[in-house]
Amino acid sequence: MKLLKLIVLLVFCFSCKENQDKKKLSKANDVFSFTDQFKGAQLNESYWNYDLGDGCPNLCGWGNNERQIYTKENVSVKDGNLIITATKDSTGYYSGKITTKDKIEFQYGTVEVRAKLPLGSGLWPAFWMLGSDIDTNTWPACGEIDILEYVGKMPNQIHTTLHTPDSYGKSVNTKISTIEDIEEGFHNYKTNWTKDSISFYVDDNLVYTFSPDVKNEKTWPFDKPFYLIINLAIGGNFGGPEVDDSIFSQDFIIDYVKVSGSN
């Protein structure tokens, strides 16, 4: 019995250490790195969570009148890629959304994704970040960093945007970059986030820098840990409202996600 208790205690201690390691990225003064190259045959749930459903009852349509229902089945890992597939059947639209909330959270650093966009009017793929205090400091007070947004009805355009309490719900702090071949193959989308500024790059070309002269809780809610989000929305206030039903299915393909830096 004593031996059994010792084994249980050791397992418990190992579990505690593992959980602490997962949260290291949110500690001050750490040098950190995180990479997911999506090897294997399934999503690594040590890093990622699934957001499921339609956001109801608290955030129906995910706050944007989006049409999709998020499912696990619309998220897959194959041949070294994460694939989020948008589909439609006689009952509705379906897609996928994953986050690193409570698992991979960090303050400052370089964040990069290599991705291939889906095509078609009504699609809205995104790679973005939210403040980890969102449960107690609701949007937009928690802050939002949109590294990649693409809207199928507006081809050749990449949106990079910051949402703050000062710009509540409006894309005031934003840049729309026109890139003629952006739908062709894979491209790199990156942000460099420091205590002074947030800069955005497409294929290593600087497209936008955000650095307000006055930094306070309303203009700069970015001095705290954030977590990652990858999703493919359908319709909604930004992606829609019209959706071309002839396009389905469509894939949002992610080659890798990388985070590196020091807090």
GROMACS .gro file of C-alpha atoms in nm:
model
  263
    1MET     CA    1   0.000   0.000   0.000
    2LYS     CA    2   0.287   0.240   0.082
    3LEU     CA    3   0.442   0.164  -0.257
    4LEU     CA    4   0.111   0.235  -0.431
    5LYS     CA    5   0.080   0.570  -0.250
    6LEU     CA    6   0.433   0.660  -0.353
    7ILE     CA    7   0.359   0.581  -0.718
    8VAL     CA    8   0.039   0.791  -0.708
    9LEU     CA    9   0.232   1.080  -0.552
   10LEU     CA   10   0.504   1.062  -0.818
   11VAL     CA   11   0.245   1.057  -1.098
   12PHE     CA   12   0.070   1.356  -0.941
   13CYS     CA   13   0.396   1.551  -0.912
   14PHE     CA   14   0.484   1.473  -1.276
   15SER     CA   15   0.141   1.593  -1.385
   16CYS     CA   16   0.185   1.917  -1.189
   17LYS     CA   17   0.525   1.978  -1.349
   18GLU     CA   18   0.383   1.908  -1.696
   19ASN     CA   19   0.105   2.162  -1.642
   20GLN     CA   20   0.356   2.417  -1.514
   21ASP     CA   21   0.573   2.363  -1.823
   22LYS     CA   22   0.275   2.426  -2.050
   23LYS     CA   23   0.218   2.759  -1.879
   24LYS     CA   24   0.582   2.868  -1.892
   25LEU     CA   25   0.523   3.086  -2.195
   26SER     CA   26   0.314   3.324  -1.986
   27LYS     CA   27   0.581   3.387  -1.721
   28ALA     CA   28   0.784   3.705  -1.725
   29ASN     CA   29   1.151   3.695  -1.828
   30ASP     CA   30   1.131   3.351  -1.987
   31VAL     CA   31   1.302   3.280  -2.316
   32PHE     CA   32   1.052   3.063  -2.494
   33SER     CA   33   0.970   2.885  -2.816
   34PHE     CA   34   0.674   2.688  -2.942
   35THR     CA   35   0.643   2.512  -3.276
   36ASP     CA   36   0.374   2.285  -3.411
   37GLN     CA   37   0.450   2.130  -3.751
   38PHE     CA   38   0.140   1.910  -3.729
   39LYS     CA   39   0.313   1.576  -3.752
   40GLY     CA   40   0.120   1.258  -3.699
   41ALA     CA   41  -0.244   1.183  -3.767
   42GLN     CA   42  -0.431   1.398  -3.517
   43LEU     CA   43  -0.431   1.735  -3.345
   44ASN     CA   44  -0.200   1.759  -3.042
   45GLU     CA   45  -0.442   1.839  -2.761
   46SER     CA   46  -0.156   1.917  -2.526
   47TYR     CA   47  -0.135   2.241  -2.724
   48TRP     CA   48  -0.478   2.293  -2.877
   49ASN     CA   49  -0.843   2.304  -2.775
   50TYR     CA   50  -1.144   2.265  -3.001
   51ASP     CA   51  -1.408   2.539  -2.999
   52LEU     CA   52  -1.731   2.362  -3.093
   53GLY     CA   53  -2.083   2.458  -3.192
   54ASP     CA   54  -2.232   2.790  -3.302
   55GLY     CA   55  -2.143   2.997  -2.997
   56CYS     CA   56  -2.489   2.973  -2.842
   57PRO     CA   57  -2.628   3.051  -2.595
   58ASN     CA   58  -2.379   3.315  -2.486
   59LEU     CA   59  -2.230   3.419  -2.822
   60CYS     CA   60  -2.458   3.296  -3.099
   61GLY     CA   61  -2.298   3.328  -3.440
   62TRP     CA   62  -1.972   3.383  -3.249
   63GLY     CA   63  -2.065   3.751  -3.211
   64ASN     CA   64  -2.053   3.818  -3.587
   65ASN     CA   65  -2.367   3.647  -3.724
   66GLU     CA   66  -2.148   3.370  -3.867
   67ARG     CA   67  -2.329   3.072  -4.019
   68GLN     CA   68  -2.097   2.780  -3.942
   69ILE     CA   69  -2.114   2.517  -3.673
   70TYR     CA   70  -1.766   2.419  -3.555
   71THR     CA   71  -1.697   2.045  -3.526
   72LYS     CA   72  -1.398   1.824  -3.454
   73GLU     CA   73  -1.463   1.638  -3.779
   74ASN     CA   74  -1.384   1.950  -3.981
   75VAL     CA   75  -1.033   1.966  -3.830
   76SER     CA   76  -0.775   1.713  -3.947
   77VAL     CA   77  -0.399   1.657  -3.952
   78LYS     CA   78  -0.254   1.497  -4.263
   79ASP     CA   79   0.084   1.488  -4.440
   80GLY     CA   80   0.237   1.742  -4.201
   81ASN     CA   81  -0.047   1.992  -4.233
   82LEU     CA   82  -0.337   2.111  -4.023
   83ILE     CA   83  -0.646   2.119  -4.243
   84ILE     CA   84  -0.963   2.308  -4.149
   85THR     CA   85  -1.235   2.221  -4.397
   86ALA     CA   86  -1.547   2.426  -4.465
   87THR     CA   87  -1.841   2.210  -4.573
   88LYS     CA   88  -2.212   2.239  -4.640
   89ASP     CA   89  -2.500   1.994  -4.638
   90SER     CA   90  -2.879   2.017  -4.642
   91THR     CA   91  -2.887   2.126  -4.278
   92GLY     CA   92  -2.619   2.395  -4.268
   93TYR     CA   93  -2.254   2.499  -4.283
   94TYR     CA   94  -1.969   2.337  -4.089
   95SER     CA   95  -1.607   2.425  -4.019
   96GLY     CA   96  -1.335   2.417  -3.751
   97LYS     CA   97  -1.177   2.636  -3.485
   98ILE     CA   98  -0.889   2.561  -3.247
   99THR     CA   99  -0.719   2.765  -2.974
  100THR     CA  100  -0.427   2.738  -2.729
  101LYS     CA  101  -0.623   2.897  -2.442
  102ASP     CA  102  -0.490   2.785  -2.100
  103LYS     CA  103  -0.219   2.577  -2.273
  104ILE     CA  104   0.012   2.801  -2.476
  105GLU     CA  105  -0.002   3.164  -2.364
  106PHE     CA  106   0.276   3.420  -2.394
  107GLN     CA  107   0.361   3.788  -2.369
  108TYR     CA  108   0.563   3.945  -2.655
  109GLY     CA  109   0.754   3.760  -2.924
  110THR     CA  110   0.747   3.666  -3.289
  111VAL     CA  111   0.447   3.467  -3.406
  112GLU     CA  112   0.440   3.307  -3.750
  113VAL     CA  113   0.212   3.085  -3.955
  114ARG     CA  114   0.264   2.936  -4.302
  115ALA     CA  115  -0.073   2.886  -4.465
  116LYS     CA  116  -0.263   2.827  -4.787
  117LEU     CA  117  -0.594   3.010  -4.813
  118PRO     CA  118  -0.933   2.866  -4.908
  119LEU     CA  119  -1.114   3.031  -5.197
  120GLY     CA  120  -1.470   3.151  -5.244
  121SER     CA  121  -1.714   3.421  -5.149
  122GLY     CA  122  -1.836   3.383  -4.792
  123LEU     CA  123  -1.519   3.229  -4.648
  124TRP     CA  124  -1.325   3.403  -4.371
  125PRO     CA  125  -1.007   3.222  -4.258
  126ALA     CA  126  -0.806   3.375  -3.975
  127PHE     CA  127  -0.498   3.333  -3.756
  128TRP     CA  128  -0.529   3.559  -3.453
  129MET     CA  129  -0.481   3.610  -3.078
  130LEU     CA  130  -0.686   3.710  -2.776
  131GLY     CA  131  -0.586   3.827  -2.428
  132SER     CA  132  -0.581   3.534  -2.187
  133ASP     CA  133  -0.787   3.733  -1.935
  134ILE     CA  134  -1.092   3.733  -2.165
  135ASP     CA  135  -1.306   3.539  -1.915
  136THR     CA  136  -1.288   3.824  -1.663
  137ASN     CA  137  -1.192   4.113  -1.892
  138THR     CA  138  -1.433   4.071  -2.180
  139TRP     CA  139  -1.376   4.169  -2.541
  140PRO     CA  140  -1.254   4.417  -2.652
  141ALA     CA  141  -1.094   4.505  -2.317
  142CYS     CA  142  -0.890   4.184  -2.336
  143GLY     CA  143  -0.739   4.297  -2.669
  144GLU     CA  144  -0.722   4.120  -3.005
  145ILE     CA  145  -0.433   4.079  -3.250
  146ASP     CA  146  -0.537   3.969  -3.601
  147ILE     CA  147  -0.224   3.844  -3.780
  148LEU     CA  148  -0.409   3.708  -4.083
  149GLU     CA  149  -0.762   3.764  -4.200
  150TYR     CA  150  -0.876   3.694  -4.554
  151VAL     CA  151  -1.225   3.749  -4.691
  152GLY     CA  152  -1.316   3.549  -4.999
  153LYS     CA  153  -1.542   3.817  -5.142
  154MET     CA  154  -1.242   4.053  -5.152
  155PRO     CA  155  -0.967   3.861  -5.338
  156ASN     CA  156  -0.599   3.959  -5.321
  157GLN     CA  157  -0.641   4.135  -4.985
  158ILE     CA  158  -0.493   4.051  -4.644
  159HIS     CA  159  -0.623   4.225  -4.332
  160THR     CA  160  -0.406   4.287  -4.024
  161THR     CA  161  -0.592   4.450  -3.735
  162LEU     CA  162  -0.575   4.538  -3.365
  163HIS     CA  163  -0.891   4.559  -3.154
  164THR     CA  164  -0.877   4.767  -2.835
  165PRO     CA  165  -1.133   4.925  -2.599
  166ASP     CA  166  -1.054   5.258  -2.764
  167SER     CA  167  -1.167   5.127  -3.107
  168TYR     CA  168  -1.452   4.912  -2.977
  169GLY     CA  169  -1.574   4.675  -3.245
  170LYS     CA  170  -1.438   4.884  -3.531
  171SER     CA  171  -1.135   4.812  -3.748
  172VAL     CA  172  -0.970   5.148  -3.685
  173ASN     CA  173  -0.619   5.016  -3.622
  174THR     CA  174  -0.586   4.816  -3.940
  175LYS     CA  175  -0.412   4.771  -4.274
  176ILE     CA  176  -0.547   4.610  -4.588
  177SER     CA  177  -0.262   4.486  -4.808
  178THR     CA  178  -0.323   4.404  -5.173
  179ILE     CA  179  -0.108   4.107  -5.283
  180GLU     CA  180  -0.186   3.978  -5.630
  181ASP     CA  181  -0.077   3.615  -5.587
  182ILE     CA  182  -0.182   3.566  -5.226
  183GLU     CA  183  -0.429   3.288  -5.316
  184GLU     CA  184  -0.158   3.087  -5.490
  185GLY     CA  185   0.020   2.831  -5.276
  186PHE     CA  186   0.153   2.884  -4.923
  187HIS     CA  187   0.252   3.221  -4.775
  188ASN     CA  188   0.403   3.332  -4.444
  189TYR     CA  189   0.218   3.562  -4.207
  190LYS     CA  190   0.407   3.699  -3.909
  191THR     CA  191   0.386   3.950  -3.627
  192ASN     CA  192   0.663   4.088  -3.407
  193TRP     CA  193   0.508   4.195  -3.075
  194THR     CA  194   0.709   4.399  -2.822
  195LYS     CA  195   0.625   4.629  -2.532
  196ASP     CA  196   0.654   4.922  -2.774
  197SER     CA  197   0.491   4.810  -3.100
  198ILE     CA  198   0.323   4.533  -3.297
  199SER     CA  199   0.445   4.487  -3.656
  200PHE     CA  200   0.294   4.263  -3.924
  201TYR     CA  201   0.465   4.094  -4.219
  202VAL     CA  202   0.352   3.895  -4.522
  203ASP     CA  203   0.630   3.685  -4.675
  204ASP     CA  204   0.877   3.888  -4.465
  205ASN     CA  205   0.754   4.218  -4.613
  206LEU     CA  206   0.648   4.471  -4.348
  207VAL     CA  207   0.285   4.572  -4.410
  208TYR     CA  208   0.178   4.749  -4.089
  209THR     CA  209   0.309   4.870  -3.753
  210PHE     CA  210   0.086   4.966  -3.460
  211SER     CA  211   0.241   5.184  -3.190
  212PRO     CA  212   0.007   5.445  -3.039
  213ASP     CA  213   0.171   5.753  -2.889
  214VAL     CA  214  -0.033   5.713  -2.572
  215LYS     CA  215  -0.033   5.361  -2.430
  216ASN     CA  216  -0.293   5.287  -2.164
  217GLU     CA  217  -0.553   5.018  -2.094
  218LYS     CA  218  -0.782   5.159  -2.364
  219THR     CA  219  -0.529   5.202  -2.646
  220TRP     CA  220  -0.278   4.928  -2.560
  221PRO     CA  221  -0.419   4.616  -2.386
  222PHE     CA  222  -0.115   4.420  -2.503
  223ASP     CA  223   0.114   4.403  -2.199
  224LYS     CA  224  -0.008   4.061  -2.085
  225PRO     CA  225  -0.022   3.702  -2.211
  226PHE     CA  226  -0.226   3.614  -2.522
  227TYR     CA  227  -0.323   3.283  -2.681
  228LEU     CA  228  -0.352   3.164  -3.042
  229ILE     CA  229  -0.663   3.096  -3.252
  230ILE     CA  230  -0.700   2.937  -3.596
  231ASN     CA  231  -1.043   2.919  -3.758
  232LEU     CA  232  -1.236   2.926  -4.082
  233ALA     CA  233  -1.563   3.118  -4.050
  234ILE     CA  234  -1.846   3.120  -4.304
  235GLY     CA  235  -2.058   3.428  -4.375
  236GLY     CA  236  -2.107   3.674  -4.094
  237ASN     CA  237  -2.072   4.050  -4.071
  238PHE     CA  238  -1.724   4.043  -4.226
  239GLY     CA  239  -1.712   3.729  -4.438
  240GLY     CA  240  -2.067   3.756  -4.575
  241PRO     CA  241  -2.351   3.803  -4.567
  242GLU     CA  242  -2.375   3.622  -4.903
  243VAL     CA  243  -2.217   3.278  -4.931
  244ASP     CA  244  -2.148   3.107  -5.264
  245ASP     CA  245  -2.279   2.756  -5.203
  246SER     CA  246  -2.107   2.624  -5.515
  247ILE     CA  247  -1.758   2.649  -5.359
  248PHE     CA  248  -1.779   2.374  -5.097
  249SER     CA  249  -1.577   2.205  -4.974
  250GLN     CA  250  -1.277   2.433  -4.917
  251ASP     CA  251  -0.960   2.382  -4.708
  252PHE     CA  252  -0.763   2.626  -4.494
  253ILE     CA  253  -0.422   2.453  -4.478
  254ILE     CA  254  -0.159   2.531  -4.213
  255ASP     CA  255   0.197   2.404  -4.261
  256TYR     CA  256   0.330   2.523  -3.924
  257VAL     CA  257   0.287   2.766  -3.634
  258LYS     CA  258   0.591   2.914  -3.459
  259VAL     CA  259   0.625   3.137  -3.154
  260SER     CA  260   0.959   3.260  -3.022
  261GLY     CA  261   1.097   3.541  -2.810
  262SER     CA  262   1.157   3.658  -2.457
  263ASN     CA  263   0.908   3.825  -2.229
   0.00000   0.00000   0.00000
